[in-house]
Coordinates of C-alpha atoms and ligand atoms in Angstrom, one line a residue:
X8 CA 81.5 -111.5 -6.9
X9 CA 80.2 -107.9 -7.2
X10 CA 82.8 -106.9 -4.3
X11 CA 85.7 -108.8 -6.6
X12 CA 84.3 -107.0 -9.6
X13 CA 84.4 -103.9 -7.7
X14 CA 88.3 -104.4 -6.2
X15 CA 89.4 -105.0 -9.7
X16 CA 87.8 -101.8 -11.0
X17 CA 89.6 -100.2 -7.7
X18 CA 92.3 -101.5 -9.2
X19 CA 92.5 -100.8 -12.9
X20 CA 91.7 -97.1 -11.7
X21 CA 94.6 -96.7 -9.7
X22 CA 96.9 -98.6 -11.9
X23 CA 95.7 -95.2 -14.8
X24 CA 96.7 -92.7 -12.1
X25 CA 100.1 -94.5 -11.4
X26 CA 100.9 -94.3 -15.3
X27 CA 99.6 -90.4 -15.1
X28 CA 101.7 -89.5 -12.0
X29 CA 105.0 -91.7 -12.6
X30 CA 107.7 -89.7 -12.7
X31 CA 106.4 -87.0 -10.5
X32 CA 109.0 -87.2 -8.1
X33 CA 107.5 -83.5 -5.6
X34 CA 109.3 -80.8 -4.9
X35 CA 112.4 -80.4 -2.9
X36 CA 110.6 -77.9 -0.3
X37 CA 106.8 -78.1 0.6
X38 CA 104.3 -81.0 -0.5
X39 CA 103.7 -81.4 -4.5
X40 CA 100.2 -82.0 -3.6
X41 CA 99.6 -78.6 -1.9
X42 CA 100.0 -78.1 2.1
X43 CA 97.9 -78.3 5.2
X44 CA 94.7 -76.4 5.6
X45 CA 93.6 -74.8 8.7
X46 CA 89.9 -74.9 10.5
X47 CA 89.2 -71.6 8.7
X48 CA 90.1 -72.2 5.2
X49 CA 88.1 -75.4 5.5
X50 CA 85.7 -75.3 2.3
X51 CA 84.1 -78.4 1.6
X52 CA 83.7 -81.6 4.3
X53 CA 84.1 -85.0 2.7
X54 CA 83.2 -88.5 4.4
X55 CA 85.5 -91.3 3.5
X56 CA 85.0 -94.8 5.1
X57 CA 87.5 -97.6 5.0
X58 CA 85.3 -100.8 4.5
X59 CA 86.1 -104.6 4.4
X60 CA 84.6 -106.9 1.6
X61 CA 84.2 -110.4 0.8
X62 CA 86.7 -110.0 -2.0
X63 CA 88.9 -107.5 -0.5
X64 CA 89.0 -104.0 1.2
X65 CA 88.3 -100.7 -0.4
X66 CA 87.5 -96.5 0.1
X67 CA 84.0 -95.3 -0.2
X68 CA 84.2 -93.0 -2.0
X69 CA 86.5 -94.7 -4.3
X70 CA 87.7 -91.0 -5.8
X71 CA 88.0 -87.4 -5.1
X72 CA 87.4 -85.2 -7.5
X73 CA 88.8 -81.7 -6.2
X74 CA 88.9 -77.6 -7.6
X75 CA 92.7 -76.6 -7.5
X76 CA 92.8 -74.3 -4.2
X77 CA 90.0 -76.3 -2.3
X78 CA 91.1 -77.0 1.1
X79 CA 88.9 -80.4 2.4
X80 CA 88.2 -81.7 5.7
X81 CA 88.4 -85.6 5.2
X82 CA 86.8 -87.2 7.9
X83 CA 87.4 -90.7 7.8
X84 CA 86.2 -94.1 9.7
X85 CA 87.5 -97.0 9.9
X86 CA 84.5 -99.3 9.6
X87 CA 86.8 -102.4 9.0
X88 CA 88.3 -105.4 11.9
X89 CA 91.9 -104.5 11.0
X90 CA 93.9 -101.0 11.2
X91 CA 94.2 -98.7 8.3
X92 CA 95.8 -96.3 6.8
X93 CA 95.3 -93.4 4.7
X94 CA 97.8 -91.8 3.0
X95 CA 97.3 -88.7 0.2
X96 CA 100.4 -88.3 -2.2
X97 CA 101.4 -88.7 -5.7
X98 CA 101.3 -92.6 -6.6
X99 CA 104.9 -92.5 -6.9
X100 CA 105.6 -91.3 -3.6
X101 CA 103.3 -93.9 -2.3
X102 CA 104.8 -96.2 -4.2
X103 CA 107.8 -95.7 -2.4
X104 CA 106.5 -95.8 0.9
X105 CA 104.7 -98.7 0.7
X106 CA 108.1 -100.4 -0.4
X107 CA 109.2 -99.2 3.2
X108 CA 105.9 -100.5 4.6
X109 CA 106.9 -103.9 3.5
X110 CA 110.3 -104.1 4.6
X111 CA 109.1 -102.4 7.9
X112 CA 106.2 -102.9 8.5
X113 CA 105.6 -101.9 12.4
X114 CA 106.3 -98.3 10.6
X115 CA 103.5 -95.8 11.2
X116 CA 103.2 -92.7 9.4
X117 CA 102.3 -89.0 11.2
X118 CA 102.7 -87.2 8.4
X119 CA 99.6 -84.2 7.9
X120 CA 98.6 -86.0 5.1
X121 CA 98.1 -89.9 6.3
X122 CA 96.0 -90.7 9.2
X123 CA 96.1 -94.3 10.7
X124 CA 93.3 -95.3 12.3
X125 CA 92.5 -98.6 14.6
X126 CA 89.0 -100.7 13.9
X127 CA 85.7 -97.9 14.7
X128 CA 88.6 -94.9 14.9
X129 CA 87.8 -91.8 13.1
X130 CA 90.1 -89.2 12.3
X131 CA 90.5 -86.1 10.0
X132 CA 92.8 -84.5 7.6
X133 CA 92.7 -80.9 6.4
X134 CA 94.6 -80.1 3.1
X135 CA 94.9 -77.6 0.4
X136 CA 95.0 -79.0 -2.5
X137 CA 97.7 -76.1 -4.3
X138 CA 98.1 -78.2 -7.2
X139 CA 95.9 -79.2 -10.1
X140 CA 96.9 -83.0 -10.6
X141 CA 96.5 -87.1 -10.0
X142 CA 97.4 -88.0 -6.7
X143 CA 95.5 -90.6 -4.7
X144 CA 94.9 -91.6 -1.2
X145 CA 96.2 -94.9 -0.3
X146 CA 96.3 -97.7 2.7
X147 CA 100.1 -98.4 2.9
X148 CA 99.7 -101.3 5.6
X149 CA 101.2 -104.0 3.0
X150 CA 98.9 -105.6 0.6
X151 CA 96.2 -103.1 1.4
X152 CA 96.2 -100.8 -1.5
X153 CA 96.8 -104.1 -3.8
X154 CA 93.5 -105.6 -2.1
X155 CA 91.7 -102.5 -3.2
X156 CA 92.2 -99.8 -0.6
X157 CA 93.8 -97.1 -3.1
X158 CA 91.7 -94.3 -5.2
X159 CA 92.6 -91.5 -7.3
X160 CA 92.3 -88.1 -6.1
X161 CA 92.2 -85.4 -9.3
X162 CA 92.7 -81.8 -8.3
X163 CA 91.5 -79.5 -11.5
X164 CA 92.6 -76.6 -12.1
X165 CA 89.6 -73.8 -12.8
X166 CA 88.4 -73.2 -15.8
X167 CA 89.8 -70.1 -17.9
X168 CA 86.6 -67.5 -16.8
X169 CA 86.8 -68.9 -13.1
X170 CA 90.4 -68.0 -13.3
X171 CA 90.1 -64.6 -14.5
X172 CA 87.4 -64.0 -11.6
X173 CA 89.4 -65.5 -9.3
X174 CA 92.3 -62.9 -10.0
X175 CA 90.0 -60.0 -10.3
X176 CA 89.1 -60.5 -6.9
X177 CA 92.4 -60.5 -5.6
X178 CA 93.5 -57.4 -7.6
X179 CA 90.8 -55.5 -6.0
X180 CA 91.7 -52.7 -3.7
X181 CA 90.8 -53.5 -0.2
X182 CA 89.1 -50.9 1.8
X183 CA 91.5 -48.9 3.4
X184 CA 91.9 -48.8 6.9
X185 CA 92.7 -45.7 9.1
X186 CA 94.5 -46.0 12.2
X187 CA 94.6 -43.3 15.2
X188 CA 97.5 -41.6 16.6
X189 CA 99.0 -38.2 17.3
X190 CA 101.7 -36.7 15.2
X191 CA 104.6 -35.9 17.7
X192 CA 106.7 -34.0 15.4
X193 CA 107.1 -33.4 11.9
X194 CA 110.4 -33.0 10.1
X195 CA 109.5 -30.5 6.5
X196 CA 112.8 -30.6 5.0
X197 CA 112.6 -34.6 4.7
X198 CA 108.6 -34.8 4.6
X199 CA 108.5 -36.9 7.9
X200 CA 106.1 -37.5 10.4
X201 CA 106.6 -39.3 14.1
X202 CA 103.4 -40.5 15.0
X203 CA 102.4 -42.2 18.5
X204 CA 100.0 -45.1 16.6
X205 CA 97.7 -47.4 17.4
X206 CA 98.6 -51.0 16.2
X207 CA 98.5 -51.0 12.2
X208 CA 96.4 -53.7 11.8
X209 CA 97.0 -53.9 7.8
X210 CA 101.2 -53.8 8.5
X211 CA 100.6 -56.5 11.9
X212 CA 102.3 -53.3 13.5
X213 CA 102.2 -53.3 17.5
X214 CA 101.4 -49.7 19.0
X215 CA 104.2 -48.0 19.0
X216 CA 105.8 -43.9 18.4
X217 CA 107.5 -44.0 14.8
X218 CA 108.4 -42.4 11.9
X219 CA 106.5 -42.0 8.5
X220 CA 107.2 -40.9 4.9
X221 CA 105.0 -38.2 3.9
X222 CA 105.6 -38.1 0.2
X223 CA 102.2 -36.5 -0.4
X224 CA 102.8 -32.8 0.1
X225 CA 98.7 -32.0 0.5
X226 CA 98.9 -34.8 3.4
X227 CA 102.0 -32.9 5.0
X228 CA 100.6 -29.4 4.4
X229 CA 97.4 -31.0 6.5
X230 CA 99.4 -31.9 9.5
X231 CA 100.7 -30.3 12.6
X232 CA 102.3 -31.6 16.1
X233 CA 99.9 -32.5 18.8
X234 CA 97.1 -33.3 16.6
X235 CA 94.9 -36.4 16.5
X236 CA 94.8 -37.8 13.6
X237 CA 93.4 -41.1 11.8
X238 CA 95.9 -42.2 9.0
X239 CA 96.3 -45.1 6.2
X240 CA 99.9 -46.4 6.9
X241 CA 101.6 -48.4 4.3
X242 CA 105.1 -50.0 3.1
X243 CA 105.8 -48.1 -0.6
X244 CA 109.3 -49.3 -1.8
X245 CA 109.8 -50.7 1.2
X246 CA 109.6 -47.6 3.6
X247 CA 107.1 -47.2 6.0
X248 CA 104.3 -44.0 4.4
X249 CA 101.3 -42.4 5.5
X250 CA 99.1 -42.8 2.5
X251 CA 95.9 -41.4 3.7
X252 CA 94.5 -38.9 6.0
X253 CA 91.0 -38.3 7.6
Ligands
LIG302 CU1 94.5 -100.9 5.2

């Protein structure tokens, strides 16, 4: 009775995030739900275990609560006797799929965001969550979700001073990095400088003999050919610029 009682709260919740979520239809490029996260930008590790009840078959958790910008390692288990599914997307495109499901339903998804996993399997799924929402993660093996095996997944957007933090750190100026090389020649009437570099780590420049914009007339003036130098390079209106000089 407490596993019943339990399904049918599964339920209710899910039937709320369908209601939020109709009509949310994604994007024509990308995921609406964000994009697939890397080992690196891996923040925060969540267990999910697929489990069979008595009264039907359910997520534990039964709901992810996510920041906007999070990317989450979802390492899931199948701890049930059948195969399973888990499928993140907005309820209406899960809708949609399960409706395929069910009129074929040998159909198995490889999608980065679904995972199907056989009885004891594990599996994960690393996603960036890009935007703040209801989505939910669903098993679209037919009547699974129905049975209980659906929760929402609400990605919040920060709050108002997180936000403004958030930005200031990307508006701040990174370090800057020098780069070695020899000036080969300099051209004064146009303010140029070839210079035999070292790979330009900041530009994901291979080492190579090119030219530079010198706009900066006391970086010019400090120059001469043959001399090793350690430099800033840059893109300014898209031309490649020394910008700094040891
Ligand atoms: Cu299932």
């Amino acid at each position: 009775m407490k596993y019943l009682m339990m399904a049918m709260a599964l339920v209710i919740t899910a039937g709320a995030a369908f209601a939020a979520g109709s009509g949310d239809h994604g994007h024509a490029e990308g995921h609406a739900m964000g994009r697939p996260g890397t080992a690196q930008q891996v923040t925060r590790e969540v267990e999910i275990t697929m489990i069979e009840t008595d009264g039907g078959m359910a997520y534990e958790p039964a709901a992810l609560e996510i920041a906007q910008g999070e990317t989450l390692r979802l390492k899931v288990r199948n701890a049930g006797e059948m195969p399973h599914e888990i499928v993140l997307d907005t309820p209406a495109k899960n809708a949609e799929h399960g409706a395929l499901m069910a009129r074929f339903p040998e159909m198995e998804h490889e999608d980065p965001h679904a995972l199907r996993l056989e009885p004891g399997a594990e599996g994960e799924i690393v996603w960036t969550f890009e935007t703040a929402g209801t989505f939910e993660f669903a098993c679209l093996i037919p009547g699974h979700a129905e049975a209980g095996m659906r929760g929402p997944i609400t990605v919040s957007a920060p709050a108002p001073a997180q936000a403004q933090a958030q930005a200031q750190a990307a508006a701040a100026v990174p370090a800057a990095v020098f780069t070695k090389g020899t000036v080969k020649k300099l051209d004064k009437a146009k303010s140029k400088v070839t210079i035999i570099h070292e790979e330009l780590v900041t530009l994901d420049m291979p080492a190579m003999t090119m030219v530079f914009e010198v706009p900066d007339a006391t970086i010019f003036a400090r120059l001469s050919e043959g001399q090793k130098i350690e430099f800033v390079a840059d893109r300014v209106k898209g031309k490649l610029t020394v910008t700094g000089l040891k």
